[in-house]
mmCIF file of N, CA and C in Angstrom:
data_model
loop_
_atom_site.group_PDB
_atom_site.id
_atom_site.type_symbol
_atom_site.label_atom_id
_atom_site.label_comp_id
_atom_site.label_asym_id
_atom_site.label_seq_id
_atom_site.Cartn_x
_atom_site.Cartn_y
_atom_site.Cartn_z
ATOM 1 N N MET E 227 -19.201 -6.229 -0.473
ATOM 2 C CA MET E 227 -18.468 -6.335 0.777
ATOM 3 C C MET E 227 -19.376 -5.823 1.885
ATOM 4 N N GLY E 228 -19.474 -6.580 2.978
ATOM 5 C CA GLY E 228 -20.356 -6.234 4.076
ATOM 6 C C GLY E 228 -19.654 -5.520 5.217
ATOM 7 N N ILE E 229 -19.372 -4.250 5.028
ATOM 8 C CA ILE E 229 -18.749 -3.463 6.101
ATOM 9 C C ILE E 229 -19.836 -2.585 6.693
ATOM 10 N N GLY E 230 -20.150 -2.852 7.951
ATOM 11 C CA GLY E 230 -21.226 -2.133 8.609
ATOM 12 C C GLY E 230 -20.790 -0.816 9.224
ATOM 13 N N ALA E 231 -21.775 -0.087 9.699
ATOM 14 C CA ALA E 231 -21.539 1.244 10.266
ATOM 15 C C ALA E 231 -20.623 1.195 11.486
ATOM 16 N N ASP E 232 -20.759 0.170 12.327
ATOM 17 C CA ASP E 232 -19.905 0.082 13.517
ATOM 18 C C ASP E 232 -18.440 -0.096 13.137
ATOM 19 N N PHE E 233 -18.188 -0.945 12.134
ATOM 20 C CA PHE E 233 -16.813 -1.145 11.683
ATOM 21 C C PHE E 233 -16.265 0.139 11.061
ATOM 22 N N LEU E 234 -17.070 0.800 10.251
ATOM 23 C CA LEU E 234 -16.646 2.059 9.632
ATOM 24 C C LEU E 234 -16.231 3.077 10.694
ATOM 25 N N GLU E 235 -17.053 3.201 11.711
ATOM 26 C CA GLU E 235 -16.780 4.164 12.780
ATOM 27 C C GLU E 235 -15.533 3.774 13.575
ATOM 28 N N ALA E 236 -15.424 2.503 13.915
ATOM 29 C CA ALA E 236 -14.277 2.039 14.703
ATOM 30 C C ALA E 236 -12.975 2.158 13.914
ATOM 31 N N TYR E 237 -13.013 1.871 12.622
ATOM 32 C CA TYR E 237 -11.830 2.020 11.767
ATOM 33 C C TYR E 237 -11.391 3.488 11.757
ATOM 34 N N GLY E 238 -12.346 4.373 11.613
ATOM 35 C CA GLY E 238 -12.040 5.805 11.645
ATOM 36 C C GLY E 238 -11.384 6.223 12.943
ATOM 37 N N ARG E 239 -11.857 5.664 14.070
ATOM 38 C CA ARG E 239 -11.247 5.982 15.376
ATOM 39 C C ARG E 239 -9.812 5.485 15.447
ATOM 40 N N VAL E 240 -9.554 4.270 14.933
ATOM 41 C CA VAL E 240 -8.198 3.712 14.936
ATOM 42 C C VAL E 240 -7.256 4.647 14.173
ATOM 43 N N GLN E 241 -7.709 5.107 13.021
ATOM 44 C CA GLN E 241 -6.865 5.988 12.210
ATOM 45 C C GLN E 241 -6.698 7.358 12.870
ATOM 46 N N ALA E 242 -7.766 7.872 13.461
ATOM 47 C CA ALA E 242 -7.679 9.158 14.158
ATOM 48 C C ALA E 242 -6.721 9.063 15.342
ATOM 49 N N ASP E 243 -6.773 7.957 16.069
ATOM 50 C CA ASP E 243 -5.860 7.755 17.203
ATOM 51 C C ASP E 243 -4.403 7.693 16.746
ATOM 52 N N ALA E 244 -4.185 7.318 15.484
ATOM 53 C CA ALA E 244 -2.829 7.264 14.923
ATOM 54 C C ALA E 244 -2.403 8.621 14.366
ATOM 55 N N GLY E 245 -3.274 9.623 14.507
ATOM 56 C CA GLY E 245 -2.929 10.964 14.076
ATOM 57 C C GLY E 245 -3.297 11.294 12.643
ATOM 58 N N LEU E 246 -4.159 10.482 12.030
ATOM 59 C CA LEU E 246 -4.528 10.730 10.633
ATOM 60 C C LEU E 246 -5.741 11.633 10.485
ATOM 61 N N GLY E 247 -6.231 12.153 11.574
ATOM 62 C CA GLY E 247 -7.379 13.037 11.495
ATOM 63 C C GLY E 247 -8.680 12.275 11.389
ATOM 64 N N GLU E 248 -9.738 13.017 11.316
ATOM 65 C CA GLU E 248 -11.074 12.428 11.255
ATOM 66 C C GLU E 248 -11.429 12.050 9.822
ATOM 67 N N GLY E 249 -12.354 11.134 9.689
ATOM 68 C CA GLY E 249 -12.913 10.815 8.389
ATOM 69 C C GLY E 249 -12.245 9.690 7.629
ATOM 70 N N ALA E 250 -11.313 8.967 8.239
ATOM 71 C CA ALA E 250 -10.697 7.827 7.551
ATOM 72 C C ALA E 250 -11.766 6.764 7.316
ATOM 73 N N SER E 251 -11.657 6.080 6.199
ATOM 74 C CA SER E 251 -12.660 5.096 5.835
ATOM 75 C C SER E 251 -11.988 3.837 5.282
ATOM 76 N N PRO E 252 -12.398 2.658 5.756
ATOM 77 C CA PRO E 252 -11.829 1.431 5.200
ATOM 78 C C PRO E 252 -12.190 1.260 3.725
ATOM 79 N N VAL E 253 -13.362 1.700 3.342
ATOM 80 C CA VAL E 253 -13.791 1.583 1.947
ATOM 81 C C VAL E 253 -12.913 2.470 1.066
ATOM 82 N N ARG E 254 -12.690 3.693 1.499
ATOM 83 C CA ARG E 254 -11.848 4.621 0.743
ATOM 84 C C ARG E 254 -10.399 4.130 0.702
ATOM 85 N N ASP E 255 -9.905 3.619 1.839
ATOM 86 C CA ASP E 255 -8.533 3.112 1.868
ATOM 87 C C ASP E 255 -8.364 1.905 0.949
ATOM 88 N N LEU E 256 -9.340 1.002 0.938
ATOM 89 C CA LEU E 256 -9.281 -0.144 0.028
ATOM 90 C C LEU E 256 -9.288 0.321 -1.429
ATOM 91 N N ALA E 257 -10.129 1.296 -1.735
ATOM 92 C CA ALA E 257 -10.183 1.820 -3.105
ATOM 93 C C ALA E 257 -8.853 2.467 -3.488
ATOM 94 N N SER E 258 -8.251 3.185 -2.557
ATOM 95 C CA SER E 258 -6.955 3.818 -2.823
ATOM 96 C C SER E 258 -5.875 2.770 -3.049
ATOM 97 N N TRP E 259 -5.858 1.740 -2.209
ATOM 98 C CA TRP E 259 -4.871 0.670 -2.339
ATOM 99 C C TRP E 259 -5.058 -0.047 -3.676
ATOM 100 N N LYS E 260 -6.297 -0.351 -4.016
ATOM 101 C CA LYS E 260 -6.579 -1.028 -5.281
ATOM 102 C C LYS E 260 -6.166 -0.148 -6.465
ATOM 103 N N GLY E 261 -6.444 1.135 -6.383
ATOM 104 C CA GLY E 261 -6.062 2.061 -7.449
ATOM 105 C C GLY E 261 -4.562 2.190 -7.587
ATOM 106 N N PHE E 262 -3.871 2.236 -6.457
ATOM 107 C CA PHE E 262 -2.412 2.303 -6.468
ATOM 108 C C PHE E 262 -1.831 1.056 -7.124
ATOM 109 N N VAL E 263 -2.345 -0.105 -6.755
ATOM 110 C CA VAL E 263 -1.854 -1.360 -7.326
ATOM 111 C C VAL E 263 -2.131 -1.400 -8.828
ATOM 112 N N ALA E 264 -3.289 -0.905 -9.241
ATOM 113 C CA ALA E 264 -3.600 -0.847 -10.671
ATOM 114 C C ALA E 264 -2.615 0.075 -11.397
ATOM 115 N N ALA E 265 -2.273 1.196 -10.787
ATOM 116 C CA ALA E 265 -1.294 2.110 -11.385
ATOM 117 C C ALA E 265 0.074 1.436 -11.489
ATOM 118 N N CYS E 266 0.425 0.657 -10.503
ATOM 119 C CA CYS E 266 1.693 -0.082 -10.535
ATOM 120 C C CYS E 266 1.674 -1.133 -11.642
ATOM 121 N N ALA E 267 0.531 -1.761 -11.862
ATOM 122 C CA ALA E 267 0.424 -2.782 -12.898
ATOM 123 C C ALA E 267 0.630 -2.175 -14.279
ATOM 124 N N GLU E 268 0.166 -0.960 -14.465
ATOM 125 C CA GLU E 268 0.328 -0.282 -15.748
ATOM 126 C C GLU E 268 1.751 0.253 -15.917
ATOM 127 N N GLY E 269 2.459 0.410 -14.813
ATOM 128 C CA GLY E 269 3.788 1.007 -14.807
ATOM 129 C C GLY E 269 3.696 2.317 -14.055
ATOM 130 N N TYR E 270 4.204 2.340 -12.837
ATOM 131 C CA TYR E 270 4.059 3.524 -11.990
ATOM 132 C C TYR E 270 4.692 4.726 -12.680
ATOM 133 N N ASP E 271 3.939 5.809 -12.808
ATOM 134 C CA ASP E 271 4.386 6.920 -13.648
ATOM 135 C C ASP E 271 4.542 8.239 -12.896
ATOM 136 N N ASP E 272 4.763 8.186 -11.610
ATOM 137 C CA ASP E 272 5.089 9.389 -10.843
ATOM 138 C C ASP E 272 6.504 9.233 -10.305
ATOM 139 N N ALA E 273 6.964 10.239 -9.592
ATOM 140 C CA ALA E 273 8.320 10.213 -9.034
ATOM 141 C C ALA E 273 8.391 9.298 -7.816
ATOM 142 N N LEU E 274 9.610 8.923 -7.446
ATOM 143 C CA LEU E 274 9.828 8.014 -6.321
ATOM 144 C C LEU E 274 9.213 8.525 -5.006
ATOM 145 N N PRO E 275 9.364 9.817 -4.655
ATOM 146 C CA PRO E 275 8.714 10.276 -3.415
ATOM 147 C C PRO E 275 7.193 10.108 -3.454
ATOM 148 N N ASP E 276 6.599 10.308 -4.627
ATOM 149 C CA ASP E 276 5.147 10.109 -4.770
ATOM 150 C C ASP E 276 4.773 8.650 -4.543
ATOM 151 N N TYR E 277 5.609 7.750 -5.041
ATOM 152 C CA TYR E 277 5.363 6.315 -4.864
ATOM 153 C C TYR E 277 5.275 5.982 -3.373
ATOM 154 N N PHE E 278 6.269 6.422 -2.609
ATOM 155 C CA PHE E 278 6.261 6.100 -1.184
ATOM 156 C C PHE E 278 5.147 6.828 -0.438
ATOM 157 N N HIS E 279 4.771 7.994 -0.913
ATOM 158 C CA HIS E 279 3.629 8.690 -0.323
ATOM 159 C C HIS E 279 2.343 7.909 -0.594
ATOM 160 N N ASP E 280 2.165 7.495 -1.847
ATOM 161 C CA ASP E 280 0.963 6.734 -2.215
ATOM 162 C C ASP E 280 0.893 5.396 -1.488
ATOM 163 N N LEU E 281 2.036 4.821 -1.221
ATOM 164 C CA LEU E 281 2.113 3.521 -0.558
ATOM 165 C C LEU E 281 1.654 3.590 0.905
ATOM 166 N N ARG E 282 1.636 4.779 1.463
ATOM 167 C CA ARG E 282 1.258 4.922 2.880
ATOM 168 C C ARG E 282 -0.162 4.447 3.180
ATOM 169 N N VAL E 283 -1.015 4.396 2.180
ATOM 170 C CA VAL E 283 -2.375 3.904 2.428
ATOM 171 C C VAL E 283 -2.332 2.469 2.946
ATOM 172 N N ARG E 284 -1.345 1.703 2.490
ATOM 173 C CA ARG E 284 -1.245 0.317 2.971
ATOM 174 C C ARG E 284 -0.865 0.282 4.447
ATOM 175 N N ASP E 285 -0.098 1.278 4.904
ATOM 176 C CA ASP E 285 0.222 1.378 6.333
ATOM 177 C C ASP E 285 -1.056 1.612 7.147
ATOM 178 N N ALA E 286 -1.915 2.492 6.652
ATOM 179 C CA ALA E 286 -3.183 2.756 7.343
ATOM 180 C C ALA E 286 -4.039 1.494 7.388
ATOM 181 N N ILE E 287 -4.090 0.793 6.278
ATOM 182 C CA ILE E 287 -4.855 -0.455 6.225
ATOM 183 C C ILE E 287 -4.319 -1.448 7.250
ATOM 184 N N GLU E 288 -3.005 -1.533 7.346
ATOM 185 C CA GLU E 288 -2.416 -2.472 8.310
ATOM 186 C C GLU E 288 -2.804 -2.120 9.745
ATOM 187 N N ARG E 289 -2.852 -0.830 10.048
ATOM 188 C CA ARG E 289 -3.306 -0.423 11.388
ATOM 189 C C ARG E 289 -4.697 -0.984 11.655
ATOM 190 N N GLY E 290 -5.547 -0.957 10.634
ATOM 191 C CA GLY E 290 -6.890 -1.507 10.789
ATOM 192 C C GLY E 290 -6.890 -3.014 10.951
ATOM 193 N N LEU E 291 -5.984 -3.680 10.253
ATOM 194 C CA LEU E 291 -5.931 -5.142 10.327
ATOM 195 C C LEU E 291 -5.422 -5.651 11.671
ATOM 196 N N VAL E 292 -4.564 -4.900 12.321
ATOM 197 C CA VAL E 292 -3.973 -5.369 13.575
ATOM 198 C C VAL E 292 -4.632 -4.762 14.816
ATOM 199 N N ALA E 293 -5.555 -3.848 14.619
ATOM 200 C CA ALA E 293 -6.216 -3.207 15.763
ATOM 201 C C ALA E 293 -7.124 -4.213 16.471
ATOM 202 N N GLU E 294 -6.806 -4.498 17.717
ATOM 203 C CA GLU E 294 -7.610 -5.459 18.482
ATOM 204 C C GLU E 294 -9.059 -5.035 18.582
ATOM 205 N N SER E 295 -9.295 -3.725 18.574
ATOM 206 C CA SER E 295 -10.670 -3.236 18.680
ATOM 207 C C SER E 295 -11.505 -3.565 17.435
ATOM 208 N N LEU E 296 -10.856 -3.866 16.315
ATOM 209 C CA LEU E 296 -11.579 -4.163 15.083
ATOM 210 C C LEU E 296 -11.728 -5.654 14.804
ATOM 211 N N VAL E 297 -10.750 -6.433 15.258
ATOM 212 C CA VAL E 297 -10.748 -7.869 14.990
ATOM 213 C C VAL E 297 -12.030 -8.483 15.559
ATOM 214 N N GLY E 298 -12.717 -9.208 14.738
ATOM 215 C CA GLY E 298 -13.943 -9.869 15.183
ATOM 216 C C GLY E 298 -15.203 -9.060 14.963
ATOM 217 N N MET E 299 -15.056 -7.785 14.637
ATOM 218 C CA MET E 299 -16.257 -6.983 14.367
ATOM 219 C C MET E 299 -16.889 -7.427 13.060
ATOM 220 N N GLU E 300 -18.192 -7.238 12.953
ATOM 221 C CA GLU E 300 -18.863 -7.508 11.691
ATOM 222 C C GLU E 300 -18.256 -6.596 10.623
ATOM 223 N N GLY E 301 -17.806 -7.197 9.554
ATOM 224 C CA GLY E 301 -17.161 -6.442 8.480
ATOM 225 C C GLY E 301 -15.660 -6.616 8.443
ATOM 226 N N PHE E 302 -15.074 -7.001 9.582
ATOM 227 C CA PHE E 302 -13.614 -7.171 9.611
ATOM 228 C C PHE E 302 -13.164 -8.276 8.651
ATOM 229 N N GLY E 303 -13.874 -9.382 8.640
ATOM 230 C CA GLY E 303 -13.504 -10.493 7.766
ATOM 231 C C GLY E 303 -13.554 -10.098 6.295
ATOM 232 N N ASP E 304 -14.601 -9.391 5.898
ATOM 233 C CA ASP E 304 -14.704 -8.936 4.508
ATOM 234 C C ASP E 304 -13.578 -7.966 4.173
ATOM 235 N N PHE E 305 -13.300 -7.069 5.094
ATOM 236 C CA PHE E 305 -12.216 -6.104 4.900
ATOM 237 C C PHE E 305 -10.885 -6.828 4.749
ATOM 238 N N SER E 306 -10.621 -7.752 5.637
ATOM 239 C CA SER E 306 -9.375 -8.503 5.626
ATOM 240 C C SER E 306 -9.214 -9.299 4.325
ATOM 241 N N ARG E 307 -10.281 -9.940 3.892
ATOM 242 C CA ARG E 307 -10.232 -10.719 2.641
ATOM 243 C C ARG E 307 -9.973 -9.808 1.447
ATOM 244 N N ALA E 308 -10.605 -8.655 1.416
ATOM 245 C CA ALA E 308 -10.405 -7.709 0.314
ATOM 246 C C ALA E 308 -8.954 -7.224 0.273
ATOM 247 N N VAL E 309 -8.383 -6.977 1.437
ATOM 248 C CA VAL E 309 -6.978 -6.560 1.502
ATOM 249 C C VAL E 309 -6.080 -7.667 0.960
ATOM 250 N N ARG E 310 -6.333 -8.900 1.360
ATOM 251 C CA ARG E 310 -5.502 -10.029 0.899
ATOM 252 C C ARG E 310 -5.511 -10.158 -0.624
ATOM 253 N N VAL E 311 -6.656 -9.960 -1.228
ATOM 254 C CA VAL E 311 -6.760 -10.057 -2.690
ATOM 255 C C VAL E 311 -5.897 -8.979 -3.351
ATOM 256 N N ILE E 312 -5.997 -7.764 -2.870
ATOM 257 C CA ILE E 312 -5.210 -6.668 -3.445
ATOM 258 C C ILE E 312 -3.729 -6.878 -3.159
ATOM 259 N N ASP E 313 -3.406 -7.330 -1.952
ATOM 260 C CA ASP E 313 -2.008 -7.615 -1.603
ATOM 261 C C ASP E 313 -1.400 -8.647 -2.553
ATOM 262 N N GLU E 314 -2.152 -9.690 -2.860
ATOM 263 C CA GLU E 314 -1.639 -10.726 -3.762
ATOM 264 C C GLU E 314 -1.344 -10.149 -5.135
ATOM 265 N N ARG E 315 -2.218 -9.289 -5.596
ATOM 266 C CA ARG E 315 -1.983 -8.634 -6.893
ATOM 267 C C ARG E 315 -0.725 -7.774 -6.820
ATOM 268 N N PHE E 316 -0.541 -7.056 -5.733
ATOM 269 C CA PHE E 316 0.659 -6.227 -5.581
ATOM 270 C C PHE E 316 1.917 -7.091 -5.572
ATOM 271 N N ARG E 317 1.846 -8.220 -4.907
ATOM 272 C CA ARG E 317 3.012 -9.128 -4.867
ATOM 273 C C ARG E 317 3.373 -9.643 -6.260
ATOM 274 N N GLU E 318 2.364 -9.815 -7.112
ATOM 275 C CA GLU E 318 2.622 -10.252 -8.489
ATOM 276 C C GLU E 318 3.323 -9.161 -9.296
ATOM 277 N N ILE E 319 3.047 -7.921 -8.984
ATOM 278 C CA ILE E 319 3.537 -6.772 -9.745
ATOM 279 C C ILE E 319 4.851 -6.243 -9.192
ATOM 280 N N ALA E 320 4.932 -6.137 -7.881
ATOM 281 C CA ALA E 320 6.099 -5.536 -7.220
ATOM 282 C C ALA E 320 7.116 -6.639 -6.934
ATOM 283 N N THR E 321 7.935 -6.934 -7.920
ATOM 284 C CA THR E 321 8.848 -8.071 -7.830
ATOM 285 C C THR E 321 10.310 -7.665 -7.698
ATOM 286 N N VAL E 322 10.574 -6.371 -7.738
ATOM 287 C CA VAL E 322 11.959 -5.892 -7.644
ATOM 288 C C VAL E 322 12.229 -5.509 -6.195
ATOM 289 N N ARG E 323 13.183 -6.189 -5.586
ATOM 290 C CA ARG E 323 13.527 -5.914 -4.184
ATOM 291 C C ARG E 323 14.446 -4.712 -4.104
ATOM 292 N N ILE E 324 14.235 -3.895 -3.078
ATOM 293 C CA ILE E 324 15.131 -2.774 -2.816
ATOM 294 C C ILE E 324 15.747 -2.971 -1.436
ATOM 295 N N SER E 325 16.958 -2.473 -1.268
ATOM 296 C CA SER E 325 17.652 -2.578 0.018
ATOM 297 C C SER E 325 17.378 -1.329 0.835
ATOM 298 N N LEU E 326 16.853 -1.535 2.004
ATOM 299 C CA LEU E 326 16.556 -0.435 2.912
ATOM 300 C C LEU E 326 17.582 -0.415 4.038
ATOM 301 N N ALA E 327 17.915 0.783 4.507
ATOM 302 C CA ALA E 327 18.930 0.922 5.554
ATOM 303 C C ALA E 327 18.560 0.127 6.799
ATOM 304 N N ASP E 328 17.300 0.170 7.188
ATOM 305 C CA ASP E 328 16.825 -0.579 8.350
ATOM 306 C C ASP E 328 15.585 -1.370 7.934
ATOM 307 N N PRO E 329 15.776 -2.525 7.298
ATOM 308 C CA PRO E 329 14.635 -3.280 6.762
ATOM 309 C C PRO E 329 13.573 -3.608 7.805
ATOM 310 N N SER E 330 13.979 -3.818 9.041
ATOM 311 C CA SER E 330 13.011 -4.187 10.074
ATOM 312 C C SER E 330 12.061 -3.040 10.422
ATOM 313 N N ALA E 331 12.391 -1.833 10.008
ATOM 314 C CA ALA E 331 11.545 -0.680 10.300
ATOM 315 C C ALA E 331 10.399 -0.538 9.303
ATOM 316 N N PHE E 332 10.402 -1.366 8.257
ATOM 317 C CA PHE E 332 9.418 -1.234 7.195
ATOM 318 C C PHE E 332 8.704 -2.550 6.935
ATOM 319 N N SER E 333 7.453 -2.449 6.554
ATOM 320 C CA SER E 333 6.631 -3.621 6.236
ATOM 321 C C SER E 333 6.987 -4.163 4.861
ATOM 322 N N TRP E 334 6.521 -5.369 4.568
ATOM 323 C CA TRP E 334 6.899 -6.059 3.337
ATOM 324 C C TRP E 334 6.636 -5.241 2.085
ATOM 325 N N TRP E 335 5.548 -4.462 2.048
ATOM 326 C CA TRP E 335 5.201 -3.715 0.849
ATOM 327 C C TRP E 335 6.181 -2.578 0.557
ATOM 328 N N CYS E 336 7.027 -2.237 1.513
ATOM 329 C CA CYS E 336 8.058 -1.211 1.294
ATOM 330 C C CYS E 336 9.363 -1.800 0.773
ATOM 331 N N HIS E 337 9.489 -3.101 0.778
ATOM 332 C CA HIS E 337 10.723 -3.775 0.376
ATOM 333 C C HIS E 337 10.767 -4.115 -1.113
ATOM 334 N N VAL E 338 9.661 -3.893 -1.807
ATOM 335 C CA VAL E 338 9.566 -4.251 -3.218
ATOM 336 C C VAL E 338 8.937 -3.111 -4.003
ATOM 337 N N VAL E 339 9.280 -3.056 -5.281
ATOM 338 C CA VAL E 339 8.702 -2.062 -6.184
ATOM 339 C C VAL E 339 8.314 -2.761 -7.483
ATOM 340 N N PRO E 340 7.414 -2.148 -8.255
ATOM 341 C CA PRO E 340 7.049 -2.744 -9.534
ATOM 342 C C PRO E 340 8.228 -2.727 -10.508
ATOM 343 N N GLY E 341 8.240 -3.676 -11.404
ATOM 344 C CA GLY E 341 9.330 -3.808 -12.361
ATOM 345 C C GLY E 341 9.197 -2.921 -13.581
ATOM 346 N N ARG E 342 8.149 -2.108 -13.621
ATOM 347 C CA ARG E 342 7.922 -1.190 -14.753
ATOM 348 C C ARG E 342 7.489 0.155 -14.225
ATOM 349 N N GLY E 343 7.930 1.210 -14.888
ATOM 350 C CA GLY E 343 7.506 2.543 -14.478
ATOM 351 C C GLY E 343 7.989 3.609 -15.433
ATOM 352 N N GLY E 344 7.575 4.817 -15.143
ATOM 353 C CA GLY E 344 7.971 5.962 -15.944
ATOM 354 C C GLY E 344 9.424 6.355 -15.705
ATOM 355 N N ASP E 345 9.905 7.264 -16.536
ATOM 356 C CA ASP E 345 11.302 7.718 -16.465
ATOM 357 C C ASP E 345 11.695 8.218 -15.080
ATOM 358 N N ASP E 346 10.879 9.112 -14.504
ATOM 359 C CA ASP E 346 11.226 9.696 -13.194
ATOM 360 C C ASP E 346 11.304 8.634 -12.111
ATOM 361 N N PHE E 347 10.329 7.741 -12.115
ATOM 362 C CA PHE E 347 10.305 6.667 -11.121
ATOM 363 C C PHE E 347 11.526 5.766 -11.291
ATOM 364 N N ALA E 348 11.781 5.366 -12.517
ATOM 365 C CA ALA E 348 12.929 4.497 -12.800
ATOM 366 C C ALA E 348 14.238 5.181 -12.412
ATOM 367 N N ASP E 349 14.354 6.465 -12.725
ATOM 368 C CA ASP E 349 15.577 7.196 -12.389
ATOM 369 C C ASP E 349 15.764 7.280 -10.874
ATOM 370 N N GLY E 350 14.682 7.537 -10.145
ATOM 371 C CA GLY E 350 14.760 7.593 -8.686
ATOM 372 C C GLY E 350 15.172 6.263 -8.089
ATOM 373 N N LEU E 351 14.634 5.186 -8.611
ATOM 374 C CA LEU E 351 15.004 3.858 -8.115
ATOM 375 C C LEU E 351 16.480 3.556 -8.378
ATOM 376 N N ARG E 352 16.943 3.934 -9.564
ATOM 377 C CA ARG E 352 18.346 3.687 -9.908
ATOM 378 C C ARG E 352 19.274 4.507 -9.000
ATOM 379 N N ARG E 353 18.952 5.789 -8.814
ATOM 380 C CA ARG E 353 19.812 6.662 -8.003
ATOM 381 C C ARG E 353 19.786 6.295 -6.518
ATOM 382 N N HIS E 354 18.623 6.001 -5.993
ATOM 383 C CA HIS E 354 18.500 5.786 -4.544
ATOM 384 C C HIS E 354 18.726 4.348 -4.103
ATOM 385 N N PHE E 355 18.392 3.400 -4.979
ATOM 386 C CA PHE E 355 18.457 1.994 -4.572
ATOM 387 C C PHE E 355 19.324 1.131 -5.475
ATOM 388 N N GLY E 356 19.800 1.705 -6.572
ATOM 389 C CA GLY E 356 20.659 0.960 -7.475
ATOM 390 C C GLY E 356 19.967 -0.164 -8.231
ATOM 391 N N VAL E 357 18.646 -0.038 -8.402
ATOM 392 C CA VAL E 357 17.917 -1.063 -9.142
ATOM 393 C C VAL E 357 17.417 -0.490 -10.475
ATOM 394 N N THR E 358 17.284 -1.369 -11.435
ATOM 395 C CA THR E 358 16.827 -0.977 -12.763
ATOM 396 C C THR E 358 15.496 -1.646 -13.050
ATOM 397 N N ILE E 359 14.567 -0.858 -13.565
ATOM 398 C CA ILE E 359 13.267 -1.399 -13.972
ATOM 399 C C ILE E 359 13.039 -1.045 -15.435
ATOM 400 N N LYS E 360 12.062 -1.699 -16.031
ATOM 401 C CA LYS E 360 11.705 -1.417 -17.415
ATOM 402 C C LYS E 360 10.976 -0.078 -17.473
ATOM 403 N N ILE E 361 11.384 0.789 -18.373
ATOM 404 C CA ILE E 361 10.752 2.099 -18.524
ATOM 405 C C ILE E 361 9.591 1.978 -19.505
ATOM 406 N N ILE E 362 8.439 2.460 -19.077
ATOM 407 C CA ILE E 362 7.261 2.445 -19.941
ATOM 408 C C ILE E 362 7.285 3.696 -20.815
ATOM 409 N N GLU E 363 6.714 3.582 -21.960
ATOM 410 C CA GLU E 363 6.603 4.740 -22.854
ATOM 411 C C GLU E 363 5.382 5.544 -22.438
ATOM 412 N N GLY E 364 5.578 6.839 -22.287
ATOM 413 C CA GLY E 364 4.569 7.684 -21.727
ATOM 414 C C GLY E 364 3.543 8.232 -22.584
#
């Protein structure tokens, strides 16, 4: 992936301006998103609050995708394509829809969860959203 120094720096500024502090990296965020999706594919095995915390990396990525200051920069296209690939994998895995109180306040990746997970995750989904997923053996 061809992400140059200017894109890295500008992405960090976008995230810092959003209050995420210094040192945000598109490479690190992509790796985190990919790792999260891989964990979901195996069956998410943490508690429901952890799931939504881990999912926040996709929010940061979206800030980078929609930031006018980044669009068109060298590296933006590679970054965008890499996100699309991981997003498609997540869409294949996260097939269980959940009902949110204000759906318009959340992006598409918050409206779905993986169909497999650990006991705690499954229990949280059942209690909070009334959905049932397959429980993986730990």
